[in-house]
mmCIF file of C-alpha atoms in Angstrom:
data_model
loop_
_atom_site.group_PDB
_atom_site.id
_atom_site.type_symbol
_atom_site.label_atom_id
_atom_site.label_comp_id
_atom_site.label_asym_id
_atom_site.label_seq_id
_atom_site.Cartn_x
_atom_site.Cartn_y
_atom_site.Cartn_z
ATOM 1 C CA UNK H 1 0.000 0.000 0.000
ATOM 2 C CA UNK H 2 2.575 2.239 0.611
ATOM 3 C CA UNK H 3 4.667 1.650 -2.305
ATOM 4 C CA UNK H 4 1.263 2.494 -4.183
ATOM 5 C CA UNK H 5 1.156 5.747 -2.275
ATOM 6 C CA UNK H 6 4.789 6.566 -3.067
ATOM 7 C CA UNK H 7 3.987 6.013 -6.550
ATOM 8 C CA UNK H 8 0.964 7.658 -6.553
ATOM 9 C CA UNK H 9 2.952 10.969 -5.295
ATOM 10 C CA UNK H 10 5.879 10.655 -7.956
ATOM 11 C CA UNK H 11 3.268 10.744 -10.808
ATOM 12 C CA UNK H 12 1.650 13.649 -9.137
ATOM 13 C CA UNK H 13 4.857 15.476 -9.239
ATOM 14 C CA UNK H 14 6.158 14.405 -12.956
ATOM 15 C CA UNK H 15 3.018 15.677 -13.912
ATOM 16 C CA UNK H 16 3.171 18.934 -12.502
ATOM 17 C CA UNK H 17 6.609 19.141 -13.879
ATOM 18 C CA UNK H 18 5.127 18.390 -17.429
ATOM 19 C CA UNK H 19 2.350 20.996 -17.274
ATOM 20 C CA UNK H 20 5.081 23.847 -16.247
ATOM 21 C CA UNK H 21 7.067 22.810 -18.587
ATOM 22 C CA UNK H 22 4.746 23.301 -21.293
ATOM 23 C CA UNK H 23 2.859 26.104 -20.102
ATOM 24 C CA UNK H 24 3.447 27.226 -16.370
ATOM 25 C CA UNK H 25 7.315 27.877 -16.438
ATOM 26 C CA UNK H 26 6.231 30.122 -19.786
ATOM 27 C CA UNK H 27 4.196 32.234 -17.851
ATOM 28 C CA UNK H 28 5.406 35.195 -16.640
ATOM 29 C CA UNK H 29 5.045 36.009 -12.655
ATOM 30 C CA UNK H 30 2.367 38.790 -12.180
ATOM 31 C CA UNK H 31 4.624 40.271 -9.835
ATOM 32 C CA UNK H 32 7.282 40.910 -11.947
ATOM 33 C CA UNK H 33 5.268 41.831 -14.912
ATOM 34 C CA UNK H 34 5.735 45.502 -17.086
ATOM 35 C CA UNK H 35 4.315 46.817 -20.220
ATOM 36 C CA UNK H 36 6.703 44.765 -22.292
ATOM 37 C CA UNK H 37 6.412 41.105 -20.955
ATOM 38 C CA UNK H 38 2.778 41.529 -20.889
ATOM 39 C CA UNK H 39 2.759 42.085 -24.854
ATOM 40 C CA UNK H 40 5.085 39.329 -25.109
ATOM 41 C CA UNK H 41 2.911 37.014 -23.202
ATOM 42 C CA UNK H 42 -0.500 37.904 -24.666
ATOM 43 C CA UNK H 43 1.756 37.146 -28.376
ATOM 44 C CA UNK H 44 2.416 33.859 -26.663
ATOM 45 C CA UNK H 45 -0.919 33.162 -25.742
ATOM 46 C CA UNK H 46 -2.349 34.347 -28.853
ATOM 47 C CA UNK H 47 0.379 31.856 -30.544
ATOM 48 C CA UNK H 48 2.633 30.369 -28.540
ATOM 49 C CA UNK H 49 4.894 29.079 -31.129
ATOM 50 C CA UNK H 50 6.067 32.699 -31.635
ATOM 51 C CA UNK H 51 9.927 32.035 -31.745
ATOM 52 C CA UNK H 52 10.838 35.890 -32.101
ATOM 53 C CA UNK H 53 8.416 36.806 -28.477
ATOM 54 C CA UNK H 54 10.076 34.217 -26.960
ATOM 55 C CA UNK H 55 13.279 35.204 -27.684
ATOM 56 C CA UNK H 56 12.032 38.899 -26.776
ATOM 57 C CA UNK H 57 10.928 37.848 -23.564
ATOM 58 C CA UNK H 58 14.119 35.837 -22.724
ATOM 59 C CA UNK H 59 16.008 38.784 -23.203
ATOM 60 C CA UNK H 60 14.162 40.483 -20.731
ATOM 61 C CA UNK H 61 15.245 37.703 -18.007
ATOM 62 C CA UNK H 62 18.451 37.967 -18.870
ATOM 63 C CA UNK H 63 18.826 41.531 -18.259
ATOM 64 C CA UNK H 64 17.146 41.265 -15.287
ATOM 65 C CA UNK H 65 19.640 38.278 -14.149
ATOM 66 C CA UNK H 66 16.860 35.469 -14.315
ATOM 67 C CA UNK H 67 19.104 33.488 -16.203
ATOM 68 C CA UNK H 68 16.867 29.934 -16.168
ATOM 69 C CA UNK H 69 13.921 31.515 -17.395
ATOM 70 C CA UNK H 70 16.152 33.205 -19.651
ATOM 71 C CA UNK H 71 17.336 30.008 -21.137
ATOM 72 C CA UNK H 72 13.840 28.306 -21.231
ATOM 73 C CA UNK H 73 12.776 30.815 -23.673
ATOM 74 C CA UNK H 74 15.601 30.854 -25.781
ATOM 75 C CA UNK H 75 14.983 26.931 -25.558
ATOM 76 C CA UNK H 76 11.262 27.698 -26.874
ATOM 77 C CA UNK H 77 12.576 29.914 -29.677
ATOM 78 C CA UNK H 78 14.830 27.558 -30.993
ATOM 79 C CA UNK H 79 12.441 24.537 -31.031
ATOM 80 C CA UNK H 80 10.059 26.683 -33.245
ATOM 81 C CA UNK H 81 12.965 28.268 -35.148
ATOM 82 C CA UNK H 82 15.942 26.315 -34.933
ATOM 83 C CA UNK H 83 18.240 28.518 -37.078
ATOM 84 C CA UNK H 84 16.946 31.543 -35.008
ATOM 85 C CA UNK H 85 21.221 32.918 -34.713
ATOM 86 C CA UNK H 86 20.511 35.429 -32.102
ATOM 87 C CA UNK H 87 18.802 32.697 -29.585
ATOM 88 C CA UNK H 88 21.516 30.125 -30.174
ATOM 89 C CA UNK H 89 24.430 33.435 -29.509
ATOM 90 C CA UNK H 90 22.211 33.924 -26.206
ATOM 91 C CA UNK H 91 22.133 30.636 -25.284
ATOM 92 C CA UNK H 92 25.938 30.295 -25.501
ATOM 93 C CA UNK H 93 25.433 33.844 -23.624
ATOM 94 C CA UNK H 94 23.802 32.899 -20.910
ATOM 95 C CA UNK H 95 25.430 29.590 -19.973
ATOM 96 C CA UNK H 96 28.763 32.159 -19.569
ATOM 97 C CA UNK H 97 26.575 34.300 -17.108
ATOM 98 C CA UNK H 98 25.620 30.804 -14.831
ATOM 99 C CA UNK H 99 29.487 29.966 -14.690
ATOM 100 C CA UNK H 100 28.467 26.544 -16.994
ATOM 101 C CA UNK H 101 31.899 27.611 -18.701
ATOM 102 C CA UNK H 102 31.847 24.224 -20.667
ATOM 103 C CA UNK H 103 27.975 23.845 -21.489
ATOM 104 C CA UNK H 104 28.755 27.121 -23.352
ATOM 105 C CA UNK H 105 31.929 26.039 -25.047
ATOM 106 C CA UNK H 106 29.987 22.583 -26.410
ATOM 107 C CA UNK H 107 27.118 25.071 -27.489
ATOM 108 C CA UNK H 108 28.944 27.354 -29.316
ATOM 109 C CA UNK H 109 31.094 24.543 -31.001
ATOM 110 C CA UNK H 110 27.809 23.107 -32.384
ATOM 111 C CA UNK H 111 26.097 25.930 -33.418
ATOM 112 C CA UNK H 112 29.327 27.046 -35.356
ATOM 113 C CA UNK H 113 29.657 23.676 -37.237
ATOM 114 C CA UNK H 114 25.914 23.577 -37.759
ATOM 115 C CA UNK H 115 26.352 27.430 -39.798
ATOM 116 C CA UNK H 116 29.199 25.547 -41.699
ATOM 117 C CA UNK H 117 26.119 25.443 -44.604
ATOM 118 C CA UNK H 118 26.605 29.136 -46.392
ATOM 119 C CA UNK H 119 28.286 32.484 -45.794
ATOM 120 C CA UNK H 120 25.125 34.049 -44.577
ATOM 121 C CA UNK H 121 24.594 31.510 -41.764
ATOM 122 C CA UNK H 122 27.929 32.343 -40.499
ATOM 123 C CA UNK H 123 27.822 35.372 -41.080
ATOM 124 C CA UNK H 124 24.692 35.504 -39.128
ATOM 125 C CA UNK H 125 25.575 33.320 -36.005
ATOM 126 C CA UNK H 126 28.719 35.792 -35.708
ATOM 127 C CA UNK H 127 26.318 38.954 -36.039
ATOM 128 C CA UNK H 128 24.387 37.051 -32.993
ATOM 129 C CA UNK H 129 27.650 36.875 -30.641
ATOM 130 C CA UNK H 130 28.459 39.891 -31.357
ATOM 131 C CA UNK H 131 25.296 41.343 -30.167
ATOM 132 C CA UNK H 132 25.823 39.145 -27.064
ATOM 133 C CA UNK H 133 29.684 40.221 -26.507
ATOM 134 C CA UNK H 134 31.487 36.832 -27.735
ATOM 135 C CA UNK H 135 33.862 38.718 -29.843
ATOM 136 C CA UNK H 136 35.941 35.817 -30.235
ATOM 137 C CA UNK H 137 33.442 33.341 -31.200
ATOM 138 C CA UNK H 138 31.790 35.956 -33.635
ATOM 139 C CA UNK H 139 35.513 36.488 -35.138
ATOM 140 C CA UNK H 140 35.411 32.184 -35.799
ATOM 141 C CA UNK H 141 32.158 32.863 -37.824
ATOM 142 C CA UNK H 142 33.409 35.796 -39.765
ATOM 143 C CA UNK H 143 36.458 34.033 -40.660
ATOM 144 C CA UNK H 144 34.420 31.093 -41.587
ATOM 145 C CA UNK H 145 31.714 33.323 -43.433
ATOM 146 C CA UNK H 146 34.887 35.128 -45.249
ATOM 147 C CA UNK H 147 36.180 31.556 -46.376
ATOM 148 C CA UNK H 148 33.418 30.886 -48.369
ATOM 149 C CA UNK H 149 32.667 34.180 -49.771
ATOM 150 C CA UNK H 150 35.716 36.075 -50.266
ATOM 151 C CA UNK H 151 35.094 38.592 -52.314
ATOM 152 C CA UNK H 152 32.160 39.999 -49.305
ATOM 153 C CA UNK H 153 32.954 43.870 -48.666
ATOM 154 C CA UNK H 154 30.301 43.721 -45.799
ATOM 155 C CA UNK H 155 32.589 40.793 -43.886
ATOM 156 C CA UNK H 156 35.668 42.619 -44.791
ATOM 157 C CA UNK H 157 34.597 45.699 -42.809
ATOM 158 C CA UNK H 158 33.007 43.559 -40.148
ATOM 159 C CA UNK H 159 35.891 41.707 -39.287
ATOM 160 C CA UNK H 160 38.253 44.953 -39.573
ATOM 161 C CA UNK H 161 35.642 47.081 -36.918
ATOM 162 C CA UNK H 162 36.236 43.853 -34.906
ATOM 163 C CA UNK H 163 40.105 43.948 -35.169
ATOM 164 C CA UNK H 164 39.574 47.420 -34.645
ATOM 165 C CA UNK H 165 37.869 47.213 -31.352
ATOM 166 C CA UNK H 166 40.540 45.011 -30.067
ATOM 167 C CA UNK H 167 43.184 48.147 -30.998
ATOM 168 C CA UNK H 168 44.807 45.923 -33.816
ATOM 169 C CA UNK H 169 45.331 48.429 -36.359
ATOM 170 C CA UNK H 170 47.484 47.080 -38.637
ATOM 171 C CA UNK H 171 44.956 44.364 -38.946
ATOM 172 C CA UNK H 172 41.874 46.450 -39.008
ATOM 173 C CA UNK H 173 43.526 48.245 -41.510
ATOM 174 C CA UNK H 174 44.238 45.340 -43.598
ATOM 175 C CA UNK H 175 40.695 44.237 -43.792
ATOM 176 C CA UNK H 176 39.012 47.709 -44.397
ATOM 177 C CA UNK H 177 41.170 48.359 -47.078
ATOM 178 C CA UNK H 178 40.038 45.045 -48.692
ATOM 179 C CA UNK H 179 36.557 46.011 -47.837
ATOM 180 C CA UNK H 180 37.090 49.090 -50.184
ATOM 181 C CA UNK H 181 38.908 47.742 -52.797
ATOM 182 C CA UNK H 182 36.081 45.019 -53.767
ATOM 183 C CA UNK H 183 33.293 48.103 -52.631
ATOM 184 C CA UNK H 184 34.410 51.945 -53.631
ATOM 185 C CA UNK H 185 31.122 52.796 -52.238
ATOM 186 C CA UNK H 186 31.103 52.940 -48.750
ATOM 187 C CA UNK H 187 32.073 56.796 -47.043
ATOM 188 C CA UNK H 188 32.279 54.900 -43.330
ATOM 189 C CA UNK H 189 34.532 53.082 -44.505
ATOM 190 C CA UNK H 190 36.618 55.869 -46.157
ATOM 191 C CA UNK H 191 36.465 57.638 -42.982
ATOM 192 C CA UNK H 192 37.051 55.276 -40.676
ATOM 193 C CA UNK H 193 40.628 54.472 -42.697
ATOM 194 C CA UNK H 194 41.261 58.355 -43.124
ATOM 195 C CA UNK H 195 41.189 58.675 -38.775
ATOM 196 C CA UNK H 196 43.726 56.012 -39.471
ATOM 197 C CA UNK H 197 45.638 58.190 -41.364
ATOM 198 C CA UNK H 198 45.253 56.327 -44.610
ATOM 199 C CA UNK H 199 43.912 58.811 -47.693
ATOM 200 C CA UNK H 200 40.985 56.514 -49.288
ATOM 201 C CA UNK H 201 39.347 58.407 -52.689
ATOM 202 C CA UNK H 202 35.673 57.619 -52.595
ATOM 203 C CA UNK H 203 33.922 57.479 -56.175
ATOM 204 C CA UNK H 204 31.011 59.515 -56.729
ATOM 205 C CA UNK H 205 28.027 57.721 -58.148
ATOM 206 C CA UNK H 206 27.033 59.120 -61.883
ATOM 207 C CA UNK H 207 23.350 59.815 -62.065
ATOM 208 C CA UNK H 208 21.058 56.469 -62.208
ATOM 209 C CA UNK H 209 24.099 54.339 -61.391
ATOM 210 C CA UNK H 210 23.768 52.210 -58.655
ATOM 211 C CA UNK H 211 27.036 51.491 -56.667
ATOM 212 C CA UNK H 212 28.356 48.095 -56.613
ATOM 213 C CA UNK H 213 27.239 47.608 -52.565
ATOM 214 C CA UNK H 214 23.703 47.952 -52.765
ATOM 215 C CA UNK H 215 21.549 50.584 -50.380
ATOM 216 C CA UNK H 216 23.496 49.584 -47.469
ATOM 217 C CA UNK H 217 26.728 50.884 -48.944
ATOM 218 C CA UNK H 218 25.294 54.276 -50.586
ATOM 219 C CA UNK H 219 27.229 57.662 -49.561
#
């Protein structure tokens, strides 16, 4: 009888366990709430296979240091969106911030070999640690991005404002130059060399020519 009792109380907890897992843990605590994660959870509500108000509302927790409910949301995100960059940079993010040095590591080693596919995926992930301060794992996708798409003047001058950062000059310099060499187009760029003391002649456009870098790239 006992045994039957005992049992009785473990199913009573798994199941509670279940139901916050799908639904409880989700929720957000009405004594915490603000303007912000109550949008986010009536989005949820209304759909709650919205990867991008998950991610929104993991953020949140994460700035405000709850760093599990953080990672359950950016859990959520990426089981509706699995290539969702900026969740899987947070993720890697916010294992860092609860000191689970080598849950991160593994995390960001997979997600980097899974964005092996293209230059944009790469390019993407790294966009997503940079965003989230891992400089150094953002530089691996860069360089991995740049591999397959040489010839990119926007991962050029990424990679150079990162060596830059880091006070590297003759580095940044390298890669900004190359940025402006394959794109004439870009006046940030022309500047940012010319503080460096390094004369750069932007073209001007003709009239209904569109330069070589798209809209991003325009003077």
């Amino acid at each position: 009888m006992n045994r039957m009792v005992i049992a009785g109380c473990l199913a009573l907890v798994l199941c509670v366990i279940g139901c916050s897992g799908s639904g409880d843990l989700n929720r957000v605590n009405p004594e915490t709430l603000n303007p912000e994660k109550e949008r986010l959870q009536r989005e949820i509500d209304r759909k709650f296979d919205n990867a991008e108000a998950h991610y929104q509302l993991g953020k949140i927790y994460q700035g405000e240091g709850l760093l599990q409910r953080a990672d359950w949301e950016f859990t959520l995100a990426l089981q509706f969106d699995p290539i969702m960059y900026k969740a899987q940079a947070a993720k890697v993010r916010v294992y860092q911030m609860m000191r689970q040095l080598d849950k991160s590591k593994l995390a960001a080693e997979l997600y980097i070999n899974q964005s092996t596919a293209s230059a944009e995926s790469s390019a993407m992930l790294g966009r997503g640690f940079q965003q989230e301060g891992l400089e150094e794992y953002a530089l691996t996708c860069y360089q991995q991005a740049l591999a397959k798409a040489p010839n990119s003047a926007a991962l050029h001058k990424q990679i150079g404002l990162y060596y830059l950062g880091k006070n590297d000059l003759a580095r940044a310099e390298e890669y900004l130059r190359q940025s402006i060499q394959i794109d004439p187009y870009q006046p940030e760029v022309a500047e940012q060399l010319g503080r460096m003391g390094v004369v750069i002649q932007v073209p001007q456009a003709q009239a209904g020519q569109t330069p070589a870098g798209g809209a991003e790239n325009q003077p």
